[in-house]
XYZ file of C-alpha atoms in Angstrom:
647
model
C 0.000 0.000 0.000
C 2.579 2.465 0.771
C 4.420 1.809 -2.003
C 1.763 2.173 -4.204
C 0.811 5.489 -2.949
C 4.725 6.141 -3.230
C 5.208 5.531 -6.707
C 1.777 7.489 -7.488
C 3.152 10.292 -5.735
C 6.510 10.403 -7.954
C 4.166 10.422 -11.246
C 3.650 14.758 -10.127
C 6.859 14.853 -9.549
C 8.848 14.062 -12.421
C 11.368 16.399 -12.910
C 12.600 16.376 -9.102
C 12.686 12.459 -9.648
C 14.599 12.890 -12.674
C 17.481 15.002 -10.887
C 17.770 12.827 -7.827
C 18.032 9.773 -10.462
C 20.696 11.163 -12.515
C 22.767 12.216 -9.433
C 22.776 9.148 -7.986
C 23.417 7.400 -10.979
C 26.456 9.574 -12.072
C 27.841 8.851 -8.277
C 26.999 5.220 -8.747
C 28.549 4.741 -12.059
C 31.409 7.120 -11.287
C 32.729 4.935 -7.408
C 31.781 1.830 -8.900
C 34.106 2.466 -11.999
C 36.976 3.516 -9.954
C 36.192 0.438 -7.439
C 36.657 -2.079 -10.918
C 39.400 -1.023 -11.981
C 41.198 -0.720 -8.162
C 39.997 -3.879 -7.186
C 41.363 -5.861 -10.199
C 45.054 -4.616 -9.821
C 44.288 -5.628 -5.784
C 43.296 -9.156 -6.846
C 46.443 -9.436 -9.410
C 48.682 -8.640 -6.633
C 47.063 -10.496 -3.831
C 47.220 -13.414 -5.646
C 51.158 -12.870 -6.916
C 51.876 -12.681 -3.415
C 50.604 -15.902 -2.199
C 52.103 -18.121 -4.345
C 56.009 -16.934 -3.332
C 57.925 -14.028 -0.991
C 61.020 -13.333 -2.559
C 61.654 -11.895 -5.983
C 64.937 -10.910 -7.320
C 67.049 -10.421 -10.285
C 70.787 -11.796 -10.143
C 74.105 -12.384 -12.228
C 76.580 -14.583 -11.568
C 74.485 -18.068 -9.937
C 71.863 -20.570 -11.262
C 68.477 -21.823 -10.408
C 70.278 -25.256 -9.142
C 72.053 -22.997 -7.088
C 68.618 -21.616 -5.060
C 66.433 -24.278 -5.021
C 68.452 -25.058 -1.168
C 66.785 -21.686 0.242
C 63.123 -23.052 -0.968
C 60.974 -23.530 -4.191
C 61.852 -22.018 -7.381
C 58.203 -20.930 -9.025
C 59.199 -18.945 -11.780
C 62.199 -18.168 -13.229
C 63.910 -16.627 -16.497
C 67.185 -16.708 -17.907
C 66.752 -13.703 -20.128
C 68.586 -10.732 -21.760
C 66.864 -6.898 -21.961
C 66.486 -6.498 -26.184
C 64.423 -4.918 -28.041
C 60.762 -6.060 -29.943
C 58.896 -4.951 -32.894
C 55.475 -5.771 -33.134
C 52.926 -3.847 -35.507
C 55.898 -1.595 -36.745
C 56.574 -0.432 -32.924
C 59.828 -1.108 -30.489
C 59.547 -2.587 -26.862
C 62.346 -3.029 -24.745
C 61.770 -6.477 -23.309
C 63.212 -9.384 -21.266
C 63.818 -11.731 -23.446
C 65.271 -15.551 -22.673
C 64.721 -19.087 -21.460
C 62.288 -19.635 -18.437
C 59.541 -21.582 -16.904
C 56.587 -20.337 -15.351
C 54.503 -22.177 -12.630
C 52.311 -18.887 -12.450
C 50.889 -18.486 -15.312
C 51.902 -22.367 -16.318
C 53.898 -21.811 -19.047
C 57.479 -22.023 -20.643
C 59.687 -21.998 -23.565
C 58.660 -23.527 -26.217
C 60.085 -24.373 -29.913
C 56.723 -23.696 -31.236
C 56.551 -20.120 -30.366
C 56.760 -17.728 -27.950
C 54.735 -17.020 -24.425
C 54.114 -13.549 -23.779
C 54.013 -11.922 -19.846
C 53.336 -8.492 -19.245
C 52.848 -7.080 -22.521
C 48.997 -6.329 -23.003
C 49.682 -5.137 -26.535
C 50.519 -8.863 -28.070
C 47.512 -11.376 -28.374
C 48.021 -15.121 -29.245
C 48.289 -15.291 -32.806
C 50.037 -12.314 -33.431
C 53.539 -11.977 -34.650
C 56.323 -10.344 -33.380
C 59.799 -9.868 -33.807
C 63.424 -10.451 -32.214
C 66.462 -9.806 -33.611
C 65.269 -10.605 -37.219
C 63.011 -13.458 -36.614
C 59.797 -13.555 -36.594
C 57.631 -15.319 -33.819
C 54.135 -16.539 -32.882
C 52.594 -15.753 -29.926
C 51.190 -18.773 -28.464
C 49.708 -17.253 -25.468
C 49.551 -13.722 -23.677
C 49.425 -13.576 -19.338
C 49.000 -10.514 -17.092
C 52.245 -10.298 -14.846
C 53.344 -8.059 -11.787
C 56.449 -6.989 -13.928
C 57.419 -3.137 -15.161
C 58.586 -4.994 -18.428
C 57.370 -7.168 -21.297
C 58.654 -10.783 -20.769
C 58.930 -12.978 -23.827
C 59.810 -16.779 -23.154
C 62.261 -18.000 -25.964
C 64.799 -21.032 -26.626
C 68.034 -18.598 -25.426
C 69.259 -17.892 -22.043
C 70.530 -14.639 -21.323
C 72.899 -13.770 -18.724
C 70.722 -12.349 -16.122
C 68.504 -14.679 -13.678
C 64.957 -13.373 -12.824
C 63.707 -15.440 -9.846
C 60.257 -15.727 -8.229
C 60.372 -18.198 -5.556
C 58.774 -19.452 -2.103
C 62.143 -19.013 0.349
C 62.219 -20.612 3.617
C 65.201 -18.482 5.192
C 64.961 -14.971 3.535
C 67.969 -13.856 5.438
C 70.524 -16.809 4.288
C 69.929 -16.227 1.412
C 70.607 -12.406 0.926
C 73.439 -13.661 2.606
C 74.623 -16.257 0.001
C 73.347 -13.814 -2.575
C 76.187 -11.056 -1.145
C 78.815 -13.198 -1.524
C 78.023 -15.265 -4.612
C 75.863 -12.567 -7.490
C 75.945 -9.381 -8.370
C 72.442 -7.781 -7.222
C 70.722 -5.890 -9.402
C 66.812 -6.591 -7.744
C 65.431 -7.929 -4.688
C 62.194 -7.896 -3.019
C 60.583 -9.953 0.103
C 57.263 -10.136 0.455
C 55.924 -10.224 3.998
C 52.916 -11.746 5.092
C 51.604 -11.909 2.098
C 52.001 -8.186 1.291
C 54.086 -6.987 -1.300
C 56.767 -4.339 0.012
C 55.362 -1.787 -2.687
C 51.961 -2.080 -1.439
C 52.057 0.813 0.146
C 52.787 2.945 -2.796
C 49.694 1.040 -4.212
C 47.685 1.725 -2.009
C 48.434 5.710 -1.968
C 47.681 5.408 -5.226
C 44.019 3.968 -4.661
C 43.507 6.218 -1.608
C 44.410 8.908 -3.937
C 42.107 8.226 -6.691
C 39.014 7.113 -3.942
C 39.424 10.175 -2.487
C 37.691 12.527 -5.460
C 34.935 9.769 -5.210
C 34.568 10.742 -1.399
C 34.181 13.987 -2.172
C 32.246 13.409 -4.950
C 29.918 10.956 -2.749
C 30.016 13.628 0.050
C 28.922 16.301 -2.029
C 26.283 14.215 -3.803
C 25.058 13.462 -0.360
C 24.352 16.567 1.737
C 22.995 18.128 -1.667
C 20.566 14.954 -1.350
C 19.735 16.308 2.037
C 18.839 19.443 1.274
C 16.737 18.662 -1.894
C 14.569 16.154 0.668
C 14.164 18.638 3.456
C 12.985 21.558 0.982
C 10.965 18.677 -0.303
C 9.240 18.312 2.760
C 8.992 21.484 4.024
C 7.525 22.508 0.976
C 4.411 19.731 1.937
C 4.563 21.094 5.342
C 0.474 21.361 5.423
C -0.145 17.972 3.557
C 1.707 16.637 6.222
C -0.688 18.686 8.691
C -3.452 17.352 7.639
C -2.534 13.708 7.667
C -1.260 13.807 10.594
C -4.414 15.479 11.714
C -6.391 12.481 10.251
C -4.620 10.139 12.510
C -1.995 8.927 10.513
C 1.154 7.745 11.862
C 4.594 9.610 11.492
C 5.872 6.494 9.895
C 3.411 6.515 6.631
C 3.599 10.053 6.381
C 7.530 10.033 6.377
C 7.435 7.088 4.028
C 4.918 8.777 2.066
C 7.197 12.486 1.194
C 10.316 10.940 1.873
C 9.949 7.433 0.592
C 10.002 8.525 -3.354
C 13.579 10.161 -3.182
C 14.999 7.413 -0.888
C 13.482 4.819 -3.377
C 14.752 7.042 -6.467
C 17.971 7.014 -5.081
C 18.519 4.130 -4.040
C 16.855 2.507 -7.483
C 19.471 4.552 -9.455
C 22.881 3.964 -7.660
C 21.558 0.094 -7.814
C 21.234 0.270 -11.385
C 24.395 2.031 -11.832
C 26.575 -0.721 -10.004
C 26.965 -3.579 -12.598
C 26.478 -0.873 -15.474
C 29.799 0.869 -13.418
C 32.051 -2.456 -12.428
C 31.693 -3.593 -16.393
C 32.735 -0.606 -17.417
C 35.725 -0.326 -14.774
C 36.875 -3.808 -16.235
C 36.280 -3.314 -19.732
C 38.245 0.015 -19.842
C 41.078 -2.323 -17.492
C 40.961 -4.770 -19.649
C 41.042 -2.824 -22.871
C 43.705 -0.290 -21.798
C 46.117 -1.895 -19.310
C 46.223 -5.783 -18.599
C 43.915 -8.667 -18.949
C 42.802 -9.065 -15.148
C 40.470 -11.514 -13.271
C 37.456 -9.560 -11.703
C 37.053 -8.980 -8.068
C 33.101 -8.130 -7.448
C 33.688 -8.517 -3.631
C 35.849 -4.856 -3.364
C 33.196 -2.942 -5.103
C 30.468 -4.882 -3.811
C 31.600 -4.401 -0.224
C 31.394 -1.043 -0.515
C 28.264 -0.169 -2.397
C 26.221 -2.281 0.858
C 28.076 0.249 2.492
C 27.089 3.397 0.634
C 23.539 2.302 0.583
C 23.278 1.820 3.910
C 24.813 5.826 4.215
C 22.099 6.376 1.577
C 19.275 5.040 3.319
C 20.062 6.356 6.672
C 20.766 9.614 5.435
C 17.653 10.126 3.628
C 15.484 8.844 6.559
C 16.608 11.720 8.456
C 13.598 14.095 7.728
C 11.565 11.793 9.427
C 12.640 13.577 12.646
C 11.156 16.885 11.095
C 7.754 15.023 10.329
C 7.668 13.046 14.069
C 8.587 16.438 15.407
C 5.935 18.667 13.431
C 2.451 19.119 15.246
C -0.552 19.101 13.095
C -1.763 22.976 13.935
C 1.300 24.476 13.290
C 1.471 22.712 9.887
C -1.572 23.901 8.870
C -0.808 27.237 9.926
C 2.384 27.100 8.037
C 3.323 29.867 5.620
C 5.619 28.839 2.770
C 8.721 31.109 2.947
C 11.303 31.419 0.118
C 13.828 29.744 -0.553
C 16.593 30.180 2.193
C 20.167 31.521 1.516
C 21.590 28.803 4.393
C 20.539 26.034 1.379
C 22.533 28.240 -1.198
C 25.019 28.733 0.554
C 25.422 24.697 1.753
C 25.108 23.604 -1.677
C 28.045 25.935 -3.387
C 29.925 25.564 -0.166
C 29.982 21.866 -0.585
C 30.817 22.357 -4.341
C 33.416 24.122 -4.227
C 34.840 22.569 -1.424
C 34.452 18.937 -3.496
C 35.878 20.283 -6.821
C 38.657 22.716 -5.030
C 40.184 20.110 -2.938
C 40.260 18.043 -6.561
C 42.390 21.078 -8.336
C 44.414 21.582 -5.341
C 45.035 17.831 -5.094
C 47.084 17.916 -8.691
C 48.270 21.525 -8.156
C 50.147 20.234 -4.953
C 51.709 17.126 -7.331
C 52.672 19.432 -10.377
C 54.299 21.924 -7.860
C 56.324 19.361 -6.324
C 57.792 18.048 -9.545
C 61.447 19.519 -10.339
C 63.771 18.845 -12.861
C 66.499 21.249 -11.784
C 69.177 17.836 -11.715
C 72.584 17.888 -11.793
C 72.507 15.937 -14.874
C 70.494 15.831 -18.369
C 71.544 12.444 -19.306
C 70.719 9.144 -17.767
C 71.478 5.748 -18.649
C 71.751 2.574 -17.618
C 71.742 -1.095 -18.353
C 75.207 -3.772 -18.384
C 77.824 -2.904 -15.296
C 80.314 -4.046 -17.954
C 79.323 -1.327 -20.422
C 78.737 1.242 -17.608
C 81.721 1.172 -16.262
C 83.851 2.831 -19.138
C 81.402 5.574 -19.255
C 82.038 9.309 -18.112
C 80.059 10.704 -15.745
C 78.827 9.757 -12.562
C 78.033 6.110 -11.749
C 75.955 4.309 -9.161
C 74.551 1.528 -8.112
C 70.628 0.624 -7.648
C 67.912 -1.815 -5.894
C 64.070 -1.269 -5.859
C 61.651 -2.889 -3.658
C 63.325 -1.963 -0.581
C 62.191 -0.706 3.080
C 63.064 2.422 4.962
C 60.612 2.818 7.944
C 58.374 -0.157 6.945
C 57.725 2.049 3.354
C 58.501 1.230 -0.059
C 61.581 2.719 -1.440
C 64.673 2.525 -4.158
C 68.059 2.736 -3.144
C 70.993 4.624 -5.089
C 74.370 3.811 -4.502
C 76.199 6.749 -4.636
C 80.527 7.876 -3.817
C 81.184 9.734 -0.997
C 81.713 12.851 -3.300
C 78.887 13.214 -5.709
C 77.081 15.741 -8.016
C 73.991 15.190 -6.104
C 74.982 16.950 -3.517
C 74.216 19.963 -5.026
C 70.427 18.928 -4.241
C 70.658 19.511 -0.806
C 67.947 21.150 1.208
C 69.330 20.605 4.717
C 72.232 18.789 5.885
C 75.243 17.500 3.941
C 75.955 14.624 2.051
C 76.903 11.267 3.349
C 80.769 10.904 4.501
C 80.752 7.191 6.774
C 79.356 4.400 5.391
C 76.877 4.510 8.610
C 74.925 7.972 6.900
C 72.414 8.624 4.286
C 71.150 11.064 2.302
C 67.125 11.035 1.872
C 64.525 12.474 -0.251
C 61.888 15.246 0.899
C 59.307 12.755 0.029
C 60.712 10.249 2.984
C 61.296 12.971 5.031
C 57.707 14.318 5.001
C 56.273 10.945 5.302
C 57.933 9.954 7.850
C 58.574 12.944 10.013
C 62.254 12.842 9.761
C 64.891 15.800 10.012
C 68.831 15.859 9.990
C 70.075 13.633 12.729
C 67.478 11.343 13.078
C 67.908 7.471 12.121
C 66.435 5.430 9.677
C 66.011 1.649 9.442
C 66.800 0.173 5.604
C 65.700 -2.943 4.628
C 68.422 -3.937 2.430
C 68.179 -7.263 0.656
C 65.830 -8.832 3.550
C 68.701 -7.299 6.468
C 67.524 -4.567 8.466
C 70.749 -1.724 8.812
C 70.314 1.490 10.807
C 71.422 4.884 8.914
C 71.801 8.460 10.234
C 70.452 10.889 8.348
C 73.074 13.543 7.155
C 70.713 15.597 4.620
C 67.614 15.948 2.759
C 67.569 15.787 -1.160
C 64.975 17.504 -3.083
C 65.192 14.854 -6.048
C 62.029 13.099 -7.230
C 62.784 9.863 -7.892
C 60.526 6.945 -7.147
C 57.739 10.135 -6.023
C 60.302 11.575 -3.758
C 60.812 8.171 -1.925
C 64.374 7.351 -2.882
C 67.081 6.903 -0.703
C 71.083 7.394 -1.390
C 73.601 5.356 0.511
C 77.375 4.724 0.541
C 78.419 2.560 -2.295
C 78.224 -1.465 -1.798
C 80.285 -4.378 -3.335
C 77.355 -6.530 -3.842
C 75.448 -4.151 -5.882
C 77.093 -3.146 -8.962
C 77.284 0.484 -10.790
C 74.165 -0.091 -13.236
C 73.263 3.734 -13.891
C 75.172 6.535 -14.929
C 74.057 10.334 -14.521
C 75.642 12.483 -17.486
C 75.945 16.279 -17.870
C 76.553 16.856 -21.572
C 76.160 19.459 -24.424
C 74.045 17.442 -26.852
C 72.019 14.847 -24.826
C 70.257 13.685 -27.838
C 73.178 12.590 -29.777
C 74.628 10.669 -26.636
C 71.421 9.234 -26.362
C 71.592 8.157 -29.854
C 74.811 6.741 -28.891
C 74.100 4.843 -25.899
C 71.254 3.121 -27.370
C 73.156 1.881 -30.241
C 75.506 0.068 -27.450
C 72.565 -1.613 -26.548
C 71.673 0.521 -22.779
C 69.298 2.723 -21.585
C 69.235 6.392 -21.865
C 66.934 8.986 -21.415
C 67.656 12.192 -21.333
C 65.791 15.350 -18.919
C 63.403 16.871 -21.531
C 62.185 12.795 -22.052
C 61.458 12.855 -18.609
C 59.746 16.186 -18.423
C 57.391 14.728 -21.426
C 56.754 11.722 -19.557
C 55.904 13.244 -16.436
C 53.381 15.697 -18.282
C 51.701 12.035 -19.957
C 51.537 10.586 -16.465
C 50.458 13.590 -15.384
C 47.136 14.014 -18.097
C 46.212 10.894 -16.344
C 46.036 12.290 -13.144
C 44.291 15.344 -14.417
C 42.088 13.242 -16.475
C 40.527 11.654 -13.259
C 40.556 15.053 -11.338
C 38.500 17.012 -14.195
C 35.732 14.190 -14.914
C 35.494 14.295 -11.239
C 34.893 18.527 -11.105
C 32.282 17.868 -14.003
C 30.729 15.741 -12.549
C 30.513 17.691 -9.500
C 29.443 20.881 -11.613
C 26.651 18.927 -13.501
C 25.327 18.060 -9.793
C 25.184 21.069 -8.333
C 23.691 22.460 -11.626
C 21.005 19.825 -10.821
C 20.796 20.826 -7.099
C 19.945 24.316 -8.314
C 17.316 23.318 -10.525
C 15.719 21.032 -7.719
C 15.794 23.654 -5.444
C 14.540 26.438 -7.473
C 11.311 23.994 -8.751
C 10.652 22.484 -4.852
C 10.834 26.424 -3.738
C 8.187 27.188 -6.232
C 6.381 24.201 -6.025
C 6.066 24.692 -2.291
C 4.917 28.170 -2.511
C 2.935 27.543 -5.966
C 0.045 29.606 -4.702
C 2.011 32.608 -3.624
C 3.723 32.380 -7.362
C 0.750 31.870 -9.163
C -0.882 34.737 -7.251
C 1.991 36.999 -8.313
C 1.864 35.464 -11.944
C -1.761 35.956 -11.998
C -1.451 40.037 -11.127
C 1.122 40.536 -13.957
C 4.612 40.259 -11.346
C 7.295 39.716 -14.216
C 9.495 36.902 -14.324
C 12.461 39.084 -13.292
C 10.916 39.500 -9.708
C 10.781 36.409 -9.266
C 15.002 35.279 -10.558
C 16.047 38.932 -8.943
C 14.636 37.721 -5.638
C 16.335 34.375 -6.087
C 20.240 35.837 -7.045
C 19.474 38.150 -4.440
C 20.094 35.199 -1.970
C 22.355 32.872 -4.102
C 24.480 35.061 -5.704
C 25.983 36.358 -2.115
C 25.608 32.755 -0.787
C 27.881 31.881 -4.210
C 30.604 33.979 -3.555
C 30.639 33.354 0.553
C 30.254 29.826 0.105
C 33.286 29.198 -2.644
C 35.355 31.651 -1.155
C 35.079 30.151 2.593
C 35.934 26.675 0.905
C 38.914 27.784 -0.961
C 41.364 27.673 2.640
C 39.795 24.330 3.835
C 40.202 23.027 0.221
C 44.168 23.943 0.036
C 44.995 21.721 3.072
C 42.457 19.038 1.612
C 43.743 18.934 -1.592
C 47.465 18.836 -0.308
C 46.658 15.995 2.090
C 45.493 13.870 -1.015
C 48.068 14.864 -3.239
C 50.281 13.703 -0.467
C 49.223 10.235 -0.914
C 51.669 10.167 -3.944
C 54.342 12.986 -3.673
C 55.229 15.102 -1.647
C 52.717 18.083 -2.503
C 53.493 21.607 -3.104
C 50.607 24.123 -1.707
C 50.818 27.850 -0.977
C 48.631 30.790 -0.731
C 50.038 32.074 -3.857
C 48.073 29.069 -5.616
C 44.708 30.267 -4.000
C 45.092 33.509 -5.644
C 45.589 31.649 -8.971
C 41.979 30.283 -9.080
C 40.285 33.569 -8.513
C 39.926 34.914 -11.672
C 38.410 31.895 -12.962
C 35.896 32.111 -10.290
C 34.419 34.894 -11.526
C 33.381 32.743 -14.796
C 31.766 30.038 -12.690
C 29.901 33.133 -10.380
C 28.263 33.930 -14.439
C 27.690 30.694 -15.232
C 25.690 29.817 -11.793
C 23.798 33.377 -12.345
C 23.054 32.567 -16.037
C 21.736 29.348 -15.245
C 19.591 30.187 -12.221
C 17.877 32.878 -14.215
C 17.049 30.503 -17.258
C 15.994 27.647 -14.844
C 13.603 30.281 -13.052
C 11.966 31.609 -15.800
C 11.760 28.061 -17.041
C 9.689 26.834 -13.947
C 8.015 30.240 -13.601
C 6.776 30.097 -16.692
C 6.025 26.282 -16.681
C 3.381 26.966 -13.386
C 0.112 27.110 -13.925
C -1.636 29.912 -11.774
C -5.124 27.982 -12.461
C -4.356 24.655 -11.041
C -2.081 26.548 -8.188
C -5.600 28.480 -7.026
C -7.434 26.407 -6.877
C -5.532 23.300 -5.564
């Protein structure tokens, strides 16, 4: 019964049913997407991690030589070359291996692909003149395309399930030449935390996103109700309980919006692994991430929008029929834009803070890096280098650096390291972590914990600001080289031709700004999305005002009022509530946003940037103004003064 009523009641109000449906959906379609495509790279990992805790890549010793320190799952004797498929390069590891995870392994037939989404089985590629056929294409936790052939290389990639972690670093120190090693822990992959920045990062535009959805949710119900204040009077006065009448002017929006971010969910997780899929790796769903949070957000949903009942339980029948609609309130405005601005703000401020970080003043414009052997006749400076490593229980990449170096000269406190006992870190580690000159640090370095004094603070970027720079090493061979030449490109040219690595400053700069557009990407669908929201908050608000007070409209309609008395009255509280409300965000918004780009740099945030974002403001005041008018004269016009009279 009451849902019949319910659903009779929505048929007069379309257009307020409309714009609670689209909201939700857009918030539905928008956190379930995001939840996809997070939850798949979760899953990938998760299950990488169970099947082994060490990973490492070695010169110098066999497979026979590990399998004392525990099972061997995958492994790959392999070389780094280069491979052309459909008329493109891709630097690769290519060589002999077997896989237990994926099950697969050389074969004369072919070739098994890992980690390179771009080949499909049947498609050809090409090494070194010959031409292969893929037999089979796996997603893989690995930076770089892996292609299983007939040839072993020289360098040992090992995945494996180790039973002493710290014997065999050991062995490892004595016997190989280092050039990777990671422990997982627990089943947790040392670089988790870096991954999971990242997802807190991109979550936390949906949060504000969600949270702006919500309270705007809120207010639509409450002017909803308030502008059925007597209807409620008088049912009440018949004897009705508080329950059907809440149910009754409350129940259409919560079953709107609950009906729309339900339909959004599958429509948002397909999409999420589609676009995965399509763009990035071939990865096994994982329903229960999303899933686990949309109960969640429903629940938030359906509590929040049962809130008004208090307002109807609390409301006596006289003084609801004694009511007098009033106008719309500026407090509602002013919620609404605040909200908005505070949402979409903390969004810009969020990428501001990570493109103000980012600094390419380096003591070098040249980097390469690839064989020790053809490193070390190199000019320049040379170091050494592990990934995967520890400092303070986070993820971090070492650099192996002499005791007089160039880098040095990006010093922001401190000095540089002179006993083997010091380090040098990066701002990013030092902001994390809460670390100053003097303090000490404990590095995980190939599965052995070592404590280091910190003797400065570097304001390079690598790995986000999260690099480290210790005393040189004999287990860990130079592998990199840092250059400062007068044509970059042509040494480039150069050191590719012998078969390393080089990239020179203005490559990274252009890389940065393509990882960057990514970022930004996410940010501005979020901020339209946002707009288009509050655009629909205005309109709901404008039509429940004058739907609410339809008789005092239609009375003025009805005596020849204009149109323009009716929007004038209208900026007259919005416009002030605009300006107060966006310009009261802005401060809250600049710590907000730095906070989330913190999650992965170091971000960058000053009032200078504030001051930046006020001239465009003035656009969006317009914009809001413009559209309030044309949405008022819209409904204004729309209302008919008949109907109004005599209802």
């Amino acid at each position: 019964m009451r849902l019949k009523t319910t659903l009779r009641k929505l048929k007069h109000e379309k257009k307020a049913a409309v714009v609670v449906f689209i909201t939700f959906l857009f918030v539905s379609l928008g956190v379930n997407f995001t939840l996809a495509g997070v939850g798949s790279v979760t899953k990938a990992v998760s299950d990488f991690t169970r099947i082994g805790n060490v990973e490492f890549i070695v010169q110098g010793v066999n497979v026979e030589n590990l399998t004392r320190f525990g099972e061997v799952v995958n492994y790959l004797y392999f070389n780094e070359s280069r491979v052309e498929f459909n008329g493109k390069e891709y630097t690769a590891l290519i060589g002999y291996g077997r896989f237990d995870v994926p099950k697969v392994q050389s074969s004369p037939e072919g070739v098994y692909v890992l980690a390179f989404p771009e080949a499909k089985r049947g498609d050809k590629i090409q090494i070194n003149g010959k031409t292969y056929t893929v037999l089979g294409s796996y997603y893989y936790l690995m930076g770089e395309p892996i292609v299983l052939t007939r040839e072993k290389g020289s360098s040992l990639y090992v995945f494996m399930r180790c039973n002493d972690t710290e014997a065999l670093s050991n062995f490892l120190m004595k016997h190989a030449k280092v050039v990777y090693f990671t422990v997982y822990r627990k089943g947790q992959a040392p670089y988790m935390d870096t991954m999971r920045s990242v997802e807190n990062f991109a979550m936390s535009f949906f949060y504000l996103l969600l949270g702006a959805s919500l309270l705007i949710i809120v207010l639509i119900s409450l002017t909803h109700v308030r502008g059925n204040t007597r209807e409620v009077g008088i049912l009440k006065a018949l004897g009705l309980p508080d329950s059907f009448v809440s149910f009754l002017f409350i129940g259409d929006y919560l079953f709107i919006a609950l009906l729309a971010y339900l339909i959004g969910i599958p429509l948002g997780i397909w999409l999420g692994y589609a676009y995965m899929n399509s763009h990035f790796m071939p990865l096994k769903p994982n329903y229960t991430y999303p899933l686990g949070w949309d109960v969640l957000i429903v629940l938030i949903i359906a509590l929040i929008l049962s809130l008004p009942y208090v307002y109807v339980s609390r409301l006596k029948p006289i003084e609801a029929l004694r009511f007098t609609p009033k106008k719309s309130s500026s407090l509602r405005f002013f919620l609404v834009f605040f909200m908005v601005f505070l949402a979409s703000s903390s969004a810009y401020f969020g990428i501001r803070g990570i493109e103000n970080y980012l600094s390419f003043n380096y003591p070098f414009n040249l980097w390469a890096w690839g064989s020790p052997s053809k490193i070390t006749g190199l000019p320049g400076e040379k170091a050494g280098y592990l990934s995967g490593q520890e400092v303070n229980g986070i993820t971090t990449e070492i650099y192996f650096l002499n005791y007089t170096s160039s880098f040095e000269k990006t010093l922001i406190a401190g000095r540089w390291f002179k006993k083997p006992d010091e380090a040098v870190i990066e701002f990013g580690v030092a902001k994390k972590l809460g670390l100053k000159v003097g303090d000490t640090v404990r590095v995980r370095l190939l599965g052995e914990v070592r404590t280091y004094r910190v003797a400065g603070i570097s304001y390079m970027n690598f790995y986000d600001g999260r690099a480290i720079f210790l005393p040189k090493v004999s287990f860990v061979p130079d592998e990199e080289v840092f250059l400062k030449v007068s044509n970059p490109e042509e040494w480039k040219e150069r050191l590719t031709a012998q078969g390393l690595k080089a990239i020179t400053v203005e490559d990274l700069k252009r890389q940065t700004e393509n990882n960057l557009k990514l970022f930004k990407t996410a940010v501005y669908s979020v901020m339209v999305v946002i707009f288009l929201i509050s655009l629909f908050a205005l309109f709901a608000l404008v039509y429940l005002d004058i739907e609410g007070s339809e008789k005092v409209y239609a009375t003025l309609k009805a005596i020849g009022i204009p149109n323009s008395h009716v929007w004038r009255g209208l900026l007259k509280k919005a416009v002030p509530s605009l300006v107060t409300g966006s310009l009261l965000a802005l401060p809250i918004s600049l710590k907000l946003g730095e906070y989330i780009g913190d999650m992965v740099v170091p971000a960058k945030l000053g009032p200078s940037d504030i001051v930046k974002v006020l001239p465009p403001l003035t656009g969006f005041y317009a914009l809001y103004a413009v559209f309030l008018v044309v949405i008022t004269n819209r409904v204004f016009n729309r209302l008919d003064v008949i109907k109004a009279l005599r209802s």
